[in-house]
Every structure is written in structure tokens, then in C-alpha cells.
Tab-separated table of C-alpha atoms in Angstrom:
chain	number	residue	atom	x	y	z
B	14	MET	CA	26.240	-20.107	3.256
B	15	PRO	CA	23.821	-23.112	2.806
B	16	ASP	CA	20.997	-22.440	0.231
B	17	SER	CA	18.559	-23.236	2.912
B	18	ALA	CA	19.862	-20.215	4.993
B	19	VAL	CA	18.681	-17.686	2.018
B	20	ARG	CA	15.922	-19.591	0.380
B	21	ALA	CA	12.462	-18.788	1.093
B	22	PRO	CA	10.156	-21.830	1.735
B	23	SER	CA	8.332	-23.236	-1.104
B	24	ARG	CA	4.989	-22.890	0.339
B	25	MET	CA	3.038	-20.235	2.121
B	26	PRO	CA	0.731	-20.971	5.081
B	27	LEU	CA	-2.924	-21.257	3.682
B	28	ALA	CA	-3.817	-18.366	6.050
B	29	VAL	CA	-1.359	-16.065	4.235
B	30	TYR	CA	-3.372	-16.485	1.000
B	31	ILE	CA	-6.817	-16.074	2.915
B	32	LEU	CA	-5.609	-12.613	3.966
B	33	GLY	CA	-4.527	-12.097	0.369
B	34	LEU	CA	-8.124	-12.866	-0.777
B	35	SER	CA	-9.652	-10.450	1.796
B	36	VAL	CA	-7.573	-7.711	0.601
B	37	PHE	CA	-9.012	-8.158	-2.690
B	38	ALA	CA	-12.228	-6.541	-1.013
B	39	LEU	CA	-10.184	-3.975	0.661
B	40	GLY	CA	-8.039	-2.962	-2.227
B	41	THR	CA	-10.844	-2.643	-4.624
B	42	SER	CA	-12.685	-0.315	-2.298
B	43	GLU	CA	-9.629	1.741	-1.944
B	44	PHE	CA	-8.542	2.316	-5.332
B	45	MET	CA	-11.955	1.992	-7.346
B	46	LEU	CA	-12.891	5.675	-7.209
B	47	SER	CA	-10.099	6.267	-9.661
B	48	GLY	CA	-12.471	5.111	-12.425
B	49	LEU	CA	-15.628	6.647	-10.872
B	50	LEU	CA	-14.829	10.236	-9.979
B	51	PRO	CA	-16.731	11.710	-13.291
B	52	PRO	CA	-20.264	10.027	-12.339
B	53	ILE	CA	-19.638	10.571	-8.702
B	54	ALA	CA	-18.764	14.541	-9.429
B	55	ASP	CA	-21.973	14.745	-11.557
B	56	ASP	CA	-24.220	12.881	-9.062
B	57	MET	CA	-23.005	14.871	-6.074
B	58	ASP	CA	-22.854	18.303	-7.950
B	59	VAL	CA	-19.054	18.554	-7.024
B	60	SER	CA	-15.909	19.374	-9.013
B	61	ILE	CA	-13.754	16.309	-9.993
B	62	PRO	CA	-11.022	17.671	-7.643
B	63	ARG	CA	-13.333	17.559	-4.855
B	64	ALA	CA	-14.629	14.146	-5.761
B	65	GLY	CA	-10.807	13.186	-5.645
B	66	LEU	CA	-10.563	14.166	-2.234
B	67	LEU	CA	-13.042	10.944	-1.299
B	68	ILE	CA	-9.658	9.023	-2.115
B	69	SER	CA	-7.874	11.394	0.148
B	70	ALA	CA	-10.609	10.689	2.710
B	71	PHE	CA	-9.821	7.067	2.645
B	72	ALA	CA	-6.143	7.433	2.940
B	73	ILE	CA	-6.519	9.799	5.913
B	74	GLY	CA	-8.699	7.095	7.419
B	75	MET	CA	-6.094	4.480	6.827
B	76	VAL	CA	-3.321	6.683	8.244
B	77	VAL	CA	-5.103	7.616	11.577
B	78	GLY	CA	-6.858	4.315	11.913
B	79	ALA	CA	-3.680	1.934	11.348
B	80	PRO	CA	-1.789	3.152	14.515
B	81	LEU	CA	-4.935	3.785	16.684
B	82	LEU	CA	-6.235	0.391	15.920
B	83	ALA	CA	-2.903	-1.508	16.169
B	84	VAL	CA	-2.764	-0.133	19.809
B	85	ALA	CA	-6.424	-0.654	20.635
B	86	THR	CA	-6.147	-4.252	19.390
B	87	LEU	CA	-2.707	-5.131	20.584
B	88	ARG	CA	-3.892	-7.755	23.184
B	89	LEU	CA	-6.890	-8.853	21.594
B	90	PRO	CA	-7.182	-12.273	19.781
B	91	ARG	CA	-6.123	-11.890	16.292
B	92	ARG	CA	-8.740	-13.773	14.513
B	93	THR	CA	-11.500	-12.117	16.434
B	94	THR	CA	-10.094	-8.761	15.459
B	95	LEU	CA	-9.849	-9.503	11.833
B	96	ILE	CA	-13.586	-10.515	11.777
B	97	THR	CA	-14.694	-7.592	13.631
B	98	LEU	CA	-12.785	-5.201	11.116
B	99	ILE	CA	-13.722	-6.948	7.862
B	100	SER	CA	-17.490	-6.680	9.164
B	101	VAL	CA	-17.208	-3.033	9.955
B	102	PHE	CA	-15.698	-2.403	6.484
B	103	GLY	CA	-18.551	-4.098	4.799
B	104	LEU	CA	-20.933	-2.231	6.548
B	105	GLY	CA	-19.166	0.823	5.464
B	106	GLN	CA	-19.422	0.137	1.850
B	107	VAL	CA	-23.244	-0.492	2.316
B	108	ALA	CA	-23.367	3.258	3.962
B	109	GLY	CA	-21.407	4.530	0.924
B	110	ALA	CA	-24.093	2.940	-1.552
B	111	LEU	CA	-26.843	4.735	0.466
B	112	ALA	CA	-25.165	7.909	0.974
B	113	PRO	CA	-27.410	10.643	0.209
B	114	THR	CA	-25.069	13.537	0.185
B	115	TYR	CA	-21.277	14.141	-0.583
B	116	GLU	CA	-20.713	14.600	3.133
B	117	VAL	CA	-22.190	11.279	4.270
B	118	LEU	CA	-20.327	9.534	1.329
B	119	PHE	CA	-17.308	11.245	2.699
B	120	ALA	CA	-17.843	9.970	6.204
B	121	SER	CA	-18.442	6.465	4.957
B	122	ARG	CA	-14.991	6.450	3.261
B	123	VAL	CA	-13.303	7.423	6.512
B	124	VAL	CA	-15.174	4.740	8.692
B	125	SER	CA	-14.263	1.984	5.864
B	126	ALA	CA	-10.723	3.192	5.844
B	127	PHE	CA	-10.340	2.853	9.702
B	128	ALA	CA	-11.378	-0.892	9.321
B	129	CYS	CA	-9.389	-1.354	6.210
B	130	ALA	CA	-6.402	0.038	8.065
B	131	GLY	CA	-6.901	-2.168	11.170
B	132	PHE	CA	-7.391	-5.256	8.943
B	133	TRP	CA	-4.100	-4.218	7.143
B	134	ALA	CA	-2.302	-3.749	10.449
B	135	VAL	CA	-3.455	-6.879	11.978
B	136	GLY	CA	-3.273	-9.277	8.752
B	137	ALA	CA	0.216	-8.115	8.059
B	138	ALA	CA	1.308	-8.844	11.418
B	139	VAL	CA	-0.166	-12.113	11.334
B	140	ALA	CA	1.479	-13.217	7.961
B	141	ILE	CA	4.725	-11.951	9.006
B	142	ALA	CA	4.422	-14.166	12.042
B	143	MET	CA	3.679	-17.209	10.349
B	144	VAL	CA	6.982	-17.174	8.120
B	145	PRO	CA	10.663	-17.016	8.516
B	146	VAL	CA	12.635	-13.797	8.179
B	147	ASN	CA	13.939	-14.520	4.852
B	148	ALA	CA	10.273	-15.045	3.444
B	149	ARG	CA	8.865	-11.891	4.673
B	150	ALA	CA	8.695	-10.021	1.393
B	151	ARG	CA	7.369	-13.022	-0.398
B	152	ALA	CA	4.514	-13.284	2.608
B	153	MET	CA	3.769	-9.631	1.816
B	154	ALA	CA	3.633	-10.009	-2.074
B	155	VAL	CA	0.903	-12.455	-1.387
B	156	MET	CA	-1.076	-9.912	0.584
B	157	ILE	CA	-0.379	-7.267	-1.921
B	158	GLY	CA	-1.282	-9.550	-4.714
B	159	GLY	CA	-5.000	-9.050	-3.435
B	160	LEU	CA	-4.060	-5.397	-4.211
B	161	SER	CA	-3.091	-6.483	-7.735
B	162	ILE	CA	-5.778	-8.509	-8.435
B	163	ALA	CA	-8.211	-5.723	-7.244
B	164	ASN	CA	-6.698	-3.619	-9.699
B	165	VAL	CA	-6.859	-6.166	-12.370
B	166	LEU	CA	-10.592	-7.150	-11.789
B	167	GLY	CA	-12.156	-5.227	-9.050
B	168	VAL	CA	-11.237	-1.695	-10.091
B	169	PRO	CA	-12.143	-2.193	-13.750
B	170	LEU	CA	-15.291	-4.001	-12.793
B	171	GLY	CA	-16.121	-1.099	-10.397
B	172	ALA	CA	-15.457	1.316	-13.494
B	173	PHE	CA	-17.777	-0.821	-15.615
B	174	LEU	CA	-20.392	-0.813	-13.063
B	175	GLY	CA	-20.502	2.790	-12.565
B	176	GLU	CA	-20.608	3.521	-16.535
B	177	ASN	CA	-23.475	1.014	-16.975
B	178	LEU	CA	-25.474	0.716	-13.656
B	179	GLY	CA	-24.421	3.792	-11.691
B	180	TRP	CA	-21.412	4.238	-9.223
B	181	ARG	CA	-23.398	3.019	-6.262
B	182	SER	CA	-23.626	-0.399	-7.990
B	183	ALA	CA	-20.015	-0.374	-7.469
B	184	PHE	CA	-20.164	0.185	-3.779
B	185	TRP	CA	-22.818	-2.762	-3.434
B	186	ALA	CA	-20.467	-5.144	-5.243
B	187	VAL	CA	-17.728	-4.577	-2.822
B	188	GLY	CA	-19.978	-4.797	0.149
B	189	ALA	CA	-21.012	-8.437	-1.323
B	190	ALA	CA	-16.936	-9.260	-1.636
B	191	SER	CA	-16.657	-8.043	2.055
B	192	ALA	CA	-19.214	-10.710	2.969
B	193	VAL	CA	-17.383	-13.427	0.841
B	194	ALA	CA	-13.922	-12.391	2.753
B	195	LEU	CA	-15.637	-12.426	6.264
B	196	VAL	CA	-16.700	-15.912	5.594
B	197	GLY	CA	-13.248	-16.914	4.460
B	198	VAL	CA	-11.495	-15.017	7.560
B	199	ALA	CA	-14.103	-16.742	9.950
B	200	THR	CA	-13.740	-20.093	8.813
B	201	LEU	CA	-10.185	-20.629	7.217
B	202	ILE	CA	-8.166	-18.378	9.388
B	203	PRO	CA	-6.958	-20.436	12.576
B	204	ARG	CA	-6.796	-18.867	16.116
B	205	ILE	CA	-3.515	-17.291	16.342
B	206	PRO	CA	-2.149	-17.565	20.017
B	207	LEU	CA	-1.059	-14.166	21.664
B	208	PRO	CA	2.379	-14.209	22.734
B	209	ALA	CA	3.241	-15.640	26.262
B	210	GLU	CA	4.717	-12.224	27.024
B	211	LYS	CA	2.007	-9.757	26.613
B	212	PRO	CA	3.016	-6.920	24.071
B	213	GLN	CA	4.056	-3.569	25.721
B	214	LEU	CA	2.931	-0.597	24.141
B	215	LYS	CA	5.982	1.516	25.456
B	216	ARG	CA	8.458	-1.073	24.092
B	217	GLU	CA	6.844	-1.208	20.568
B	218	MET	CA	6.752	2.438	20.536
B	219	GLY	CA	10.441	2.528	21.035
B	220	ILE	CA	10.686	1.879	17.077
B	221	TYR	CA	9.785	5.278	16.523
B	222	ARG	CA	13.449	6.416	17.861
B	223	ASP	CA	15.212	4.781	14.882
B	224	ARG	CA	15.990	7.130	12.183
B	225	GLN	CA	15.840	4.145	9.654
B	226	VAL	CA	11.848	3.706	10.828
B	227	TRP	CA	11.315	7.540	9.735
B	228	LEU	CA	13.273	7.095	6.519
B	229	SER	CA	10.995	3.975	5.773
B	230	ILE	CA	7.910	6.117	6.129
B	231	VAL	CA	9.291	8.858	4.245
B	232	ILE	CA	10.265	6.544	1.252
B	233	THR	CA	7.006	4.504	1.509
B	234	ALA	CA	4.885	7.809	1.457
B	235	LEU	CA	6.721	9.739	-1.523
B	236	ALA	CA	7.073	6.450	-3.480
B	237	ALA	CA	3.218	5.868	-3.141
B	238	GLY	CA	2.177	9.312	-3.161
B	239	GLY	CA	3.957	10.064	-6.592
B	240	VAL	CA	2.312	6.997	-8.477
B	241	PHE	CA	-1.301	8.072	-7.060
B	242	CYS	CA	-0.798	11.552	-7.465
B	243	ALA	CA	-1.371	10.662	-11.486
B	244	PHE	CA	-3.417	7.311	-11.100
B	245	SER	CA	-5.872	9.118	-8.974
B	246	TYR	CA	-6.727	11.427	-11.922
B	247	LEU	CA	-6.208	8.731	-14.777
B	248	ALA	CA	-9.846	8.505	-15.899
B	249	PRO	CA	-10.344	12.282	-16.786
B	250	LEU	CA	-6.489	12.120	-18.572
B	251	LEU	CA	-7.609	9.385	-20.601
B	252	THR	CA	-10.872	11.046	-21.874
B	253	ASP	CA	-9.965	14.788	-21.852
B	254	VAL	CA	-6.403	14.814	-22.613
B	255	ALA	CA	-5.767	11.428	-24.483
B	256	GLY	CA	-9.217	11.523	-26.265
B	257	LEU	CA	-10.324	8.094	-25.329
B	258	ASP	CA	-13.902	7.119	-25.169
B	259	SER	CA	-14.922	6.598	-21.417
B	260	GLY	CA	-15.580	3.001	-22.153
B	261	TRP	CA	-11.799	2.491	-22.408
B	262	VAL	CA	-11.389	3.701	-18.824
B	263	PRO	CA	-11.914	0.093	-17.479
B	264	THR	CA	-9.772	-1.600	-19.942
B	265	VAL	CA	-6.840	0.950	-19.203
B	266	LEU	CA	-7.374	0.557	-15.394
B	267	ALA	CA	-7.387	-3.403	-15.847
B	268	LEU	CA	-3.899	-2.969	-17.593
B	269	PHE	CA	-2.603	-1.021	-14.806
B	270	GLY	CA	-3.782	-3.929	-12.669
B	271	VAL	CA	-2.288	-6.571	-14.799
B	272	GLY	CA	1.124	-4.411	-14.529
B	273	ALA	CA	0.636	-4.476	-10.720
B	274	LEU	CA	0.178	-8.064	-10.373
B	275	VAL	CA	3.398	-8.892	-12.624
B	276	GLY	CA	5.133	-6.299	-10.491
B	277	THR	CA	4.096	-7.883	-7.242
B	278	THR	CA	5.111	-11.140	-8.307
B	279	ILE	CA	8.602	-10.193	-9.495
B	280	GLY	CA	9.268	-7.708	-6.625
B	281	GLY	CA	8.166	-10.522	-3.984
B	282	ARG	CA	10.714	-12.819	-5.280
B	283	VAL	CA	13.471	-10.800	-5.632
B	284	ALA	CA	13.275	-8.267	-2.764
B	285	ASP	CA	14.174	-10.750	0.241
B	286	ALA	CA	17.648	-10.796	-1.520
B	287	HIS	CA	18.089	-7.457	-3.120
B	288	LEU	CA	15.920	-5.122	-1.049
B	289	PHE	CA	17.691	-1.703	-2.041
B	290	GLY	CA	18.226	-2.850	-5.528
B	291	VAL	CA	14.299	-3.353	-5.868
B	292	LEU	CA	13.849	0.011	-4.293
B	293	LEU	CA	16.108	2.210	-6.330
B	294	SER	CA	15.223	0.377	-9.697
B	295	GLY	CA	11.543	0.241	-8.956
B	296	ILE	CA	11.017	3.860	-7.769
B	297	ALA	CA	13.647	5.242	-10.564
B	298	ALA	CA	11.439	3.210	-13.219
B	299	SER	CA	8.397	5.205	-11.811
B	300	THR	CA	9.811	8.489	-12.257
B	301	VAL	CA	10.621	7.732	-15.647
B	302	PHE	CA	7.075	6.375	-16.737
B	303	LEU	CA	5.464	9.539	-14.754
B	304	ALA	CA	7.664	12.092	-16.763
B	305	ALA	CA	6.937	10.093	-19.843
B	306	LEU	CA	3.072	10.067	-19.105
B	307	ALA	CA	3.460	13.987	-18.881
B	308	LEU	CA	5.238	14.312	-21.957
B	309	PHE	CA	2.974	12.036	-24.198
B	310	ALA	CA	-0.271	12.456	-22.485
B	311	SER	CA	-2.230	13.249	-25.791
B	312	ASN	CA	-0.931	10.038	-27.385
B	313	GLN	CA	-3.484	7.197	-26.759
B	314	ALA	CA	-0.946	4.311	-27.499
B	315	ALA	CA	1.505	5.881	-25.100
B	316	VAL	CA	-0.958	6.566	-22.190
B	317	ILE	CA	-2.218	3.133	-22.369
B	318	THR	CA	1.287	1.576	-22.509
B	319	LEU	CA	2.604	3.644	-19.572
B	320	SER	CA	-0.439	3.039	-17.512
B	321	PHE	CA	0.584	-0.765	-17.497
B	322	LEU	CA	4.144	0.173	-16.881
B	323	LEU	CA	3.235	2.275	-14.054
B	324	GLY	CA	1.349	-0.245	-12.395
B	325	LEU	CA	4.415	-2.645	-12.700
B	326	SER	CA	6.971	-0.433	-11.381
B	327	ALA	CA	4.612	0.684	-8.283
B	328	PHE	CA	4.101	-2.682	-7.162
B	329	TYR	CA	6.994	-3.992	-7.911
B	330	THR	CA	8.546	-1.794	-5.090
B	331	ALA	CA	5.543	-2.749	-2.632
B	332	PRO	CA	6.872	-6.057	-1.164
B	333	ALA	CA	10.163	-4.347	-0.469
B	334	LEU	CA	8.677	-1.364	1.036
B	335	ASN	CA	6.727	-3.703	3.500
B	336	ALA	CA	9.505	-5.941	4.263
B	337	ARG	CA	11.697	-2.931	4.844
B	338	MET	CA	9.763	-1.636	7.804
B	339	PHE	CA	9.356	-5.002	9.492
B	340	ASN	CA	13.417	-5.450	9.190
B	341	VAL	CA	13.937	-2.169	10.896
B	342	ALA	CA	11.185	-2.448	13.348
B	343	GLY	CA	11.306	-6.008	13.961
B	344	ALA	CA	10.697	-5.756	17.747
B	345	ALA	CA	7.199	-4.301	17.049
B	346	PRO	CA	5.514	-6.364	14.201
B	347	THR	CA	2.061	-4.972	15.079
B	348	LEU	CA	2.875	-1.494	15.065
B	349	ALA	CA	5.398	-2.041	11.866
B	350	GLY	CA	2.605	-3.181	9.865
B	351	ALA	CA	0.444	-0.037	11.193
B	352	THR	CA	3.188	2.008	10.159
B	353	THR	CA	3.640	0.945	6.930
B	354	THR	CA	-0.019	1.291	6.275
B	355	ALA	CA	-0.045	4.898	7.396
B	356	ALA	CA	2.924	5.600	5.347
B	357	PHE	CA	1.499	4.216	2.091
B	358	ASN	CA	-1.614	6.165	2.840
B	359	LEU	CA	0.087	9.452	3.723
B	360	GLY	CA	1.220	9.047	0.327
B	361	ASN	CA	-2.423	8.173	-1.021
B	362	THR	CA	-3.415	11.190	0.819
B	363	GLY	CA	-1.025	13.712	-0.304
B	364	GLY	CA	-0.683	12.521	-3.766
B	365	PRO	CA	-4.321	12.952	-4.873
B	366	TRP	CA	-4.335	16.352	-2.928
B	367	LEU	CA	-1.314	17.326	-4.700
B	368	GLY	CA	-2.872	16.308	-8.136
B	369	GLY	CA	-5.978	18.189	-7.265
B	370	THR	CA	-4.078	21.246	-6.407
B	371	VAL	CA	-2.161	21.206	-9.772
B	372	ILE	CA	-5.507	20.904	-11.578
B	373	ASP	CA	-7.226	23.511	-9.712
B	374	ALA	CA	-4.159	25.880	-10.822
B	375	ASP	CA	-5.065	25.122	-14.312
B	376	PHE	CA	-2.119	23.207	-15.098
B	377	GLY	CA	-4.085	20.297	-16.661
B	378	PHE	CA	-4.555	16.696	-15.868
B	379	GLU	CA	-1.091	15.862	-17.460
B	380	ALA	CA	0.461	18.191	-14.773
B	381	THR	CA	-0.340	15.455	-11.979
B	382	ALA	CA	2.261	13.155	-13.607
B	383	TRP	CA	4.814	15.938	-13.395
B	384	ALA	CA	3.937	16.506	-9.725
B	385	GLY	CA	4.035	12.807	-9.055
B	386	ALA	CA	7.397	12.455	-10.662
B	387	ALA	CA	8.659	15.148	-8.341
B	388	MET	CA	7.571	13.146	-5.301
B	389	THR	CA	9.156	9.839	-6.711
B	390	VAL	CA	12.664	11.900	-7.091
B	391	ALA	CA	12.411	12.830	-3.558
B	392	ALA	CA	11.905	9.169	-2.653
B	393	LEU	CA	14.908	8.059	-4.388
B	394	VAL	CA	16.927	10.705	-2.281
B	395	ALA	CA	15.723	9.212	0.721
B	396	VAL	CA	16.380	5.611	-0.460
B	397	VAL	CA	19.994	6.644	-1.012
B	398	PHE	CA	20.476	8.217	2.225
B	399	SER	CA	18.904	5.140	3.846
B	400	LEU	CA	21.498	3.012	2.164
B	401	ARG	CA	24.296	4.891	3.374
B	402	LEU	CA	23.216	5.042	6.852
B	403	GLN	CA	22.758	1.392	7.011
B	404	ARG	CA	25.969	0.792	5.374
B	405	SER	CA	27.544	3.145	7.825
B	406	ARG	CA	25.941	1.167	10.887
B	407	GLY	CA	27.088	-2.208	9.320
B	408	SER	CA	30.675	-0.971	9.273
B	409	ALA	CA	30.349	0.373	12.703
B	410	ALA	CA	29.038	-3.261	13.883
B	411	SER	CA	31.945	-4.873	12.196
B	412	ARG	CA	34.586	-2.731	13.738
B	413	LEU	CA	32.963	-3.597	17.258
B	414	VAL	CA	32.973	-7.324	16.471
B	415	ALA	CA	36.558	-7.175	15.126
B	416	GLN	CA	37.783	-5.210	18.205
B	417	GLY	CA	36.053	-7.581	20.495
B	418	ALA	CA	37.491	-10.678	18.724
B	419	GLY	CA	41.046	-9.052	18.990
B	420	ALA	CA	40.511	-8.741	22.836
B	421	GLY	CA	39.284	-12.475	22.852
B	422	ALA	CA	36.199	-11.389	24.314
B	423	GLY	CA	33.684	-11.101	21.275
B	424	ALA	CA	30.777	-8.483	21.045
B	425	PRO	CA	28.987	-7.576	24.336
B	426	LYS	CA	26.029	-9.605	25.111
B	427	GLY	CA	22.953	-7.962	23.826
B	428	ALA	CA	24.874	-5.249	21.758
B	429	PRO	CA	22.030	-3.596	19.566
B	430	VAL	CA	23.576	-4.495	16.014
B	431	GLU	CA	21.185	-3.754	13.364
B	432	SER	CA	20.752	-6.304	10.601
B	433	THR	CA	22.659	-5.374	7.498
B	434	GLU	CA	20.300	-7.187	4.958
B	435	CYS	CA	20.437	-6.144	1.545
B	436	ALA	CA	23.038	-3.346	2.361
B	437	THR	CA	24.276	-3.986	-1.060
B	438	GLY	CA	21.103	-4.085	-2.932
């Protein structure tokens, strides 16, 4: 096979990078509460596990909002949709900064999450549409890179602002970043023409008849949930278990983000050629790091190092998880993006909830890492099952082609043969 058939293009369209920059604001808001739970809990007079539900609130909004907004905007201009959604998201940050009660803050997180989910779903579909099939993971790595930079800069900055100027200042900062993102989308994202054939909701919904789509949802939810079961409570683990001063929290969160940025870069370059290999190795590494975090939670050096490694392993798998969904649901790119967003946030909902449950049961903050490891082990089992299913489908397709060739007729026209991309990892 010629190299040109397998190499991704050397340059990504500018619009993909603009989407990645916009995701920086979205990702900062999504993850910054990991460093703000103690001050929010104190100010709102709630427990840390209840404050942790604000993370789940955002994730729930993403789970519900992604498919709903994908369907609602299916026939709307892509650029106008992105502008509207980033505007609503920014207003949600302002509402959070002004929230007088826990309930209002909770509601603002759900509204912001709806807008964030829609932006992710539409933005991912736009990014995928602008690159060839063998560059999908790389395009998604650019968007996910926005999340990585959010973890490197945005989340630690939010923790720093929360520590020195109050947690509300972090929401104001994200609101300002959203305004910058709005300008970038409005001025630099080109008008994306709608397909000549109008998208058909019934046809796109057909992707949910495929077991591989559901396996991708399960894998993504468990892999993300396992990591964020522990990450959501990293700040109290650092201070209450490892004994670090609260001033260390932004630094450790930044290290997680540096690991995420490194992982995204490596995973994005490798996943297009070795998708299942990335999934298996990355999720297995997360399992090991979570178990080590639980075992060495009282060791300051170990916790700091493992925070970096956990960010690396989690985001190393993210481009592959995104690309896998688009590969198995290629006939419905908008719903594929929405489904991936919902799957990640099913994990981001279930992970913090499970973490809060084990804390409420008096198992300690380190037990969140054990619970997370259990989720990633289940994700590994699902990856193995998905790989075996794909190999069996590939074998069946090969037999069909061989039989057709033996008869001198070839495969039937229109035969639905699933791509066997990366079946060997």
C-alpha cells in the first residue's frame, strides 16, 4: 500500500485549531471544579461529596444535551449553531459566578453543560468532515488538545483564583475566555455548507442497531469514569491524605494537565494506525496508575508523580475513543459526535458519583482510586470483546468476498462490510 494511503496530511485545516482553542474554555469550566470543591463547599455550606455533584451536574447536562442538541440542530447551519452555543455557554458561566445558592449554581452548571455538549457534538462533526478518514484521530487530538491545555493552564489557574480571589473569580475568568472563543468562532470558522441531501434523523438513528456502537459507548464511559472517579476528589486527597498544603493543588493539577497534553499528542499520532493497541495499552496503564494512587496515597512524591501519569494515560486513549465511534458510526457523523460526548460524560457523571459514594461510606478519599480502577478493568474487558467482535466480522466479510471471487462475481453490490481498521491493534 502506498505511504500516501496511510499517512495523515501534514497540516490540519485552520478551523480545526480554532475549535480546539474554543474547547479550552469549555474544558476549563468542565474540569476546574476539581480544584474548587473545598471553597465551594464552605461558601455554600454543603459537604464535599455534595459539592462534587456539581461535577456530575455538568456531566449529566452533557449526556442529555449532546444527543438532544445534535438532533435539534441537524439541519441548521453549522457556524451559526456554534456561535449560538458558545454564547449560551458564556452566559452560563456568568450565572454561576453570580449564583446566590447551591441550587442556582447547580442549575447554571446544567445549562452550561447543554451548550458545551452541543458545541462538542457539532464541532466534532465539523472537524471530522474537513479531514480524510485516516486523519480522524489526529483531528480529534487537536480538539482534545484544547482540553489538555485547559488542564495545564485553565484548571490550575481556576484553583489559584479560587484560593486567592474566591471561587467565583474562576467562573468570571471562564466567562471572559468564552467571549474570546466567541470572537474566534464568529470570525475564523468558515461557513460550512450543509450536505446536498438533507440529513435524515431516522437514518442517523440507525447507528444504534450496531453492537459496536454500544460497546464504544460502554468503553468510553467506563474509561473516562474510572479516571474521574479519582480525579474529581484529587484536591482533598492531596491535602487530607497526602498532607500537602492547599497551595500545592494548582501545581499538581497542572501536572495532570501536562500529562494530558503529552498523552493527547502521542495518542493522536498513533491511534489512526493502532487504534485497539492504544485503547488496550492506555486503559491498562490507567488501571495500574489508579491502583498505585490508592496504595501510595499518603506518599507525597508518589501522588504528585501519579497525577502526571494518570493525565497522560487518560488522554492518550481519548483520540482513539473518539475516532472509534466515528469509525463504527460513520453514516451518522453528527450523532456520532453527540454519542461520544454523551458517553464521556456518562463516565464523568458516574465516576464522581461513585467516588462520593465511597467517601460517604467512610472508606476515605484514597478509595476513589480503587473504585476508579474497578471501572477501568471493566473497560478493558469491553475493549477485548469489541476487538473479538470486529475480527469475527472481518473474517466473515473475507469469506464472503472469497466465495464471490470463486464464483467470478465478487461481493454483492452494496454489501454492508464493516471496516476492519486497526483490527490487530
